[in-house]
Amino acid sequence: AQSVTQLGSHVSVSEGALVLLRCNYSSSVPPYLFWYVQYPNQGLQLLLKYTSAATLVKGINGFEAEFKKSETSFHLTKPSAHMSDAAEYFCAVRKSGGSNYKLTFGKGTLLTVNP
Amino acid sequence: DSGVTQTPKHLITATGQRVTLRCSPRSGDLSVYWYQQSLDQGLQFLIQYYNGEERAKGNILERFSAQQFPDLHSELNLSSLELGDSALYFCASSVERGGSYNEQFFGPGTRLTVL
């Protein structure tokens, strides 16, 4: 079985500060990992994905994440927060093989950006 | 805009009633996933259909059912509704080329309120 733990249900940063959202996963097989963003009253948008290629993954809007197998982590970072980054962020895991591509999500982290 | 459409956007109904949520996948996508997002359970996978056939089931209640039609649109039927069924229901679609990574594109969701 796979699972995802997001540390911190709410993270608050100042505009221009580093954003760090934490995600740890558990998987019995090599996983694919994802970060999604959800703006208020909207659906989920894919920020970035790890699919067993480069361990440092760059996504949209200046976000990046690093896959660390030894730490079973896939933390999301952005060097400088912008007001428009305020949203809820979800880490998700999926098996890399088989035919069931369901995503297992973490509980989410609400990012607040203060002016 | 992900290309996935869901109707209706909002649905308010009473306990004991039955509702149908509709999803149209992106053009060319064969696979449809349904997810439920609630405050207490977070984002959970319900069920997956691929080209008209059920492929995987998650935490879907027996009161819930789904189907995918020949034109690939999907419907999620929720019956004997309870207060706890109030949630945001997302549909996602992917192309499902075998063996490779398949991104899931999410629709805007249907917000169900059971009174």
Coordinates of C-alpha atoms in Angstrom, one line a residue:
Chain A
A1 CA 0.0 0.0 0.0
Q2 CA 1.1 3.5 -0.6
S3 CA 0.7 6.6 1.5
V4 CA 1.8 10.2 1.7
T5 CA 2.4 12.4 4.7
Q6 CA 2.5 16.1 4.4
L7 CA 4.1 17.7 7.5
G8 CA 2.2 20.9 8.4
S9 CA -1.4 21.5 7.4
H10 CA -0.7 25.2 7.3
V11 CA 2.5 27.1 6.3
S12 CA 2.8 30.8 6.4
V13 CA 5.6 32.8 4.7
S14 CA 6.3 36.4 3.9
E15 CA 6.4 37.5 0.3
G16 CA 9.9 37.0 -1.1
A17 CA 10.8 34.3 1.5
L18 CA 11.6 30.7 0.8
V19 CA 8.7 28.3 0.5
L20 CA 9.3 24.7 1.8
L21 CA 6.4 22.2 1.8
R22 CA 7.3 18.8 3.1
C23 CA 6.1 15.5 1.8
N24 CA 7.2 12.0 2.8
Y25 CA 5.9 8.9 1.1
S26 CA 5.6 5.2 1.7
S27 CA 5.6 2.7 -1.2
S28 CA 6.5 -0.9 -1.6
V29 CA 7.5 -0.4 -5.2
P30 CA 9.2 2.5 -7.0
P31 CA 6.7 5.3 -7.0
Y32 CA 5.8 8.2 -9.2
L33 CA 5.4 11.4 -7.2
F34 CA 3.4 14.5 -7.8
W35 CA 2.7 17.9 -6.4
Y36 CA -0.7 19.5 -7.2
V37 CA -2.0 23.0 -6.4
Q38 CA -5.6 23.9 -5.7
Y39 CA -6.7 27.5 -5.8
P40 CA -9.9 28.4 -4.1
N41 CA -13.0 27.0 -5.8
Q42 CA -10.9 25.4 -8.5
G43 CA -9.7 22.0 -9.5
L44 CA -6.3 20.5 -9.1
Q45 CA -3.4 21.6 -11.3
L46 CA -0.3 19.6 -11.7
L47 CA 2.8 21.6 -10.5
L48 CA 5.5 19.0 -11.2
K49 CA 6.1 15.2 -11.3
Y50 CA 8.8 12.7 -10.6
T51 CA 8.7 9.7 -12.9
S52 CA 12.1 8.1 -12.2
A53 CA 14.2 10.3 -14.4
A54 CA 16.1 13.3 -12.9
T55 CA 15.7 13.4 -9.1
L56 CA 15.5 17.2 -9.1
V57 CA 12.3 18.2 -10.8
K58 CA 11.4 21.6 -12.0
G59 CA 7.8 22.6 -12.4
I60 CA 5.6 25.5 -13.2
N61 CA 5.6 28.9 -11.5
G62 CA 9.2 28.5 -10.2
F63 CA 8.6 25.5 -8.0
E64 CA 10.9 22.5 -7.8
A65 CA 11.1 19.3 -5.8
E66 CA 13.8 16.8 -5.1
F67 CA 13.2 13.1 -4.9
K68 CA 15.3 11.6 -2.1
K69 CA 15.0 7.8 -1.9
S70 CA 17.0 7.4 1.3
E71 CA 14.7 9.9 3.1
T72 CA 11.6 8.8 1.2
S73 CA 10.9 12.5 0.7
F74 CA 9.7 14.7 -2.1
H75 CA 9.7 18.2 -0.6
L76 CA 8.5 21.2 -2.7
T77 CA 10.4 24.4 -2.7
K78 CA 10.3 27.9 -4.3
P79 CA 13.1 30.4 -3.6
S80 CA 10.9 33.5 -3.4
A81 CA 7.2 33.4 -2.5
H82 CA 4.7 35.5 -4.4
M83 CA 1.3 36.5 -3.2
S84 CA -0.2 34.5 -6.1
D85 CA 1.3 31.3 -4.6
A86 CA -1.3 31.3 -1.8
A87 CA -3.2 28.1 -2.3
E88 CA -3.5 24.5 -1.0
Y89 CA -0.8 22.1 -2.1
F90 CA -1.2 18.3 -2.3
C91 CA 1.5 15.7 -2.6
A92 CA 0.5 12.5 -4.3
V93 CA 2.0 9.1 -5.0
R94 CA 1.2 6.5 -7.7
K95 CA 2.7 3.1 -8.5
S96 CA 5.0 3.2 -11.5
G97 CA 3.8 0.0 -13.0
G98 CA 0.6 -2.0 -13.3
S99 CA -2.7 -0.8 -14.7
N100 CA -4.2 1.0 -11.7
Y101 CA -3.0 4.6 -11.9
K102 CA -4.9 5.9 -9.0
L103 CA -3.4 8.7 -7.1
T104 CA -3.0 8.6 -3.3
F105 CA -3.0 12.1 -1.9
G106 CA -1.7 13.7 1.3
K107 CA -3.9 15.8 3.5
G108 CA -2.7 19.0 1.9
T109 CA -0.8 22.0 3.1
L110 CA -2.4 25.4 3.0
L111 CA 0.2 28.1 2.0
T112 CA -0.4 31.6 3.2
V113 CA 1.8 34.4 1.8
N114 CA 1.9 37.6 3.9
P115 CA 2.8 41.0 2.3
Chain B
D1 CA -8.7 25.0 -18.4
S2 CA -7.8 21.3 -18.2
G3 CA -10.2 20.2 -20.9
V4 CA -12.2 18.1 -18.4
T5 CA -15.7 19.3 -17.8
Q6 CA -18.0 18.5 -14.9
T7 CA -21.7 19.3 -14.4
P8 CA -23.3 20.5 -12.4
K9 CA -20.9 22.8 -10.6
H10 CA -23.1 22.9 -7.5
L11 CA -25.7 20.5 -6.2
I12 CA -27.9 20.9 -3.2
T13 CA -30.2 18.1 -2.2
A14 CA -31.7 16.4 0.8
T15 CA -30.9 13.3 2.7
G16 CA -32.2 10.1 1.2
Q17 CA -32.1 11.5 -2.4
R18 CA -30.2 10.4 -5.4
V19 CA -28.1 12.5 -7.7
T20 CA -26.0 12.0 -10.8
L21 CA -22.7 13.8 -11.5
R22 CA -21.4 14.0 -15.0
C23 CA -17.9 14.2 -16.4
S24 CA -16.6 14.6 -19.9
P25 CA -13.0 13.7 -20.3
R26 CA -10.4 15.5 -22.5
S27 CA -10.7 14.7 -26.1
G28 CA -8.7 11.4 -26.7
D29 CA -8.5 10.4 -23.1
L30 CA -9.8 6.8 -22.5
S31 CA -9.6 6.7 -18.7
V32 CA -11.7 8.5 -16.2
Y33 CA -11.1 8.7 -12.4
W34 CA -13.5 9.9 -9.7
Y35 CA -12.2 11.4 -6.5
Q36 CA -14.0 12.7 -3.4
Q37 CA -12.6 15.6 -1.4
S38 CA -14.0 16.2 2.1
L39 CA -12.8 18.0 5.1
D40 CA -12.4 14.9 7.3
Q41 CA -11.2 12.4 4.7
G42 CA -9.2 14.6 2.4
L43 CA -8.9 13.6 -1.3
Q44 CA -9.8 10.0 -1.9
F45 CA -9.9 7.8 -5.0
L46 CA -13.3 6.3 -5.6
I47 CA -13.2 4.5 -8.9
Q48 CA -11.5 4.3 -12.4
Y49 CA -13.0 3.4 -15.7
Y50 CA -11.0 2.7 -18.9
N51 CA -12.7 2.7 -22.3
G52 CA -16.1 1.7 -20.8
E53 CA -14.9 -0.9 -18.3
E54 CA -14.3 -0.6 -14.6
R55 CA -10.6 -0.9 -13.9
A56 CA -10.1 -0.1 -10.2
K57 CA -12.1 0.6 -7.1
G58 CA -11.1 2.6 -4.1
N59 CA -13.1 3.7 -1.1
I60 CA -16.4 3.8 -2.9
L61 CA -19.5 3.2 -0.9
E62 CA -22.1 0.6 -2.0
R63 CA -24.6 3.4 -2.3
F64 CA -22.4 4.9 -5.0
S65 CA -22.0 3.6 -8.6
A66 CA -20.4 4.8 -11.8
Q67 CA -20.3 4.1 -15.4
Q68 CA -18.5 5.2 -18.6
F69 CA -20.5 5.4 -21.8
P70 CA -19.4 4.6 -25.4
D71 CA -18.7 8.3 -26.0
L72 CA -16.4 8.1 -22.9
H73 CA -18.2 10.5 -20.7
S74 CA -18.8 9.2 -17.2
E75 CA -21.5 9.5 -14.6
L76 CA -21.2 9.0 -10.8
N77 CA -24.5 8.1 -9.2
L78 CA -24.9 8.7 -5.5
S79 CA -28.0 7.3 -3.8
S80 CA -29.6 7.3 -0.3
L81 CA -27.6 10.4 0.4
E82 CA -26.4 11.2 3.9
L83 CA -25.1 14.4 5.4
G84 CA -21.6 12.9 5.3
D85 CA -21.7 12.6 1.6
S86 CA -21.4 16.4 1.3
A87 CA -18.1 16.9 -0.5
L88 CA -16.3 18.1 -3.6
Y89 CA -16.3 15.4 -6.3
F90 CA -13.6 15.5 -8.9
C91 CA -13.3 13.8 -12.2
A92 CA -9.9 13.3 -13.8
S93 CA -9.0 11.9 -17.2
S94 CA -5.8 10.5 -18.8
V95 CA -4.9 9.0 -22.1
E96 CA -3.5 5.8 -20.7
R97 CA -0.8 4.9 -23.2
G98 CA 0.4 1.6 -21.8
G99 CA 3.6 1.4 -19.9
S100 CA 4.4 5.1 -19.8
Y101 CA 3.6 7.9 -17.5
N102 CA 0.0 9.2 -17.9
E103 CA -0.8 12.6 -16.4
Q104 CA -4.3 12.9 -14.9
F105 CA -6.1 16.2 -15.8
F106 CA -8.6 17.3 -13.2
G107 CA -12.0 18.9 -13.8
P108 CA -13.3 21.8 -11.7
G109 CA -15.3 19.6 -9.5
T110 CA -19.0 19.3 -8.4
R111 CA -19.7 20.6 -4.9
L112 CA -22.5 18.4 -3.4
T113 CA -24.3 19.7 -0.3
V114 CA -26.7 17.3 1.4
L115 CA -29.1 19.0 3.8

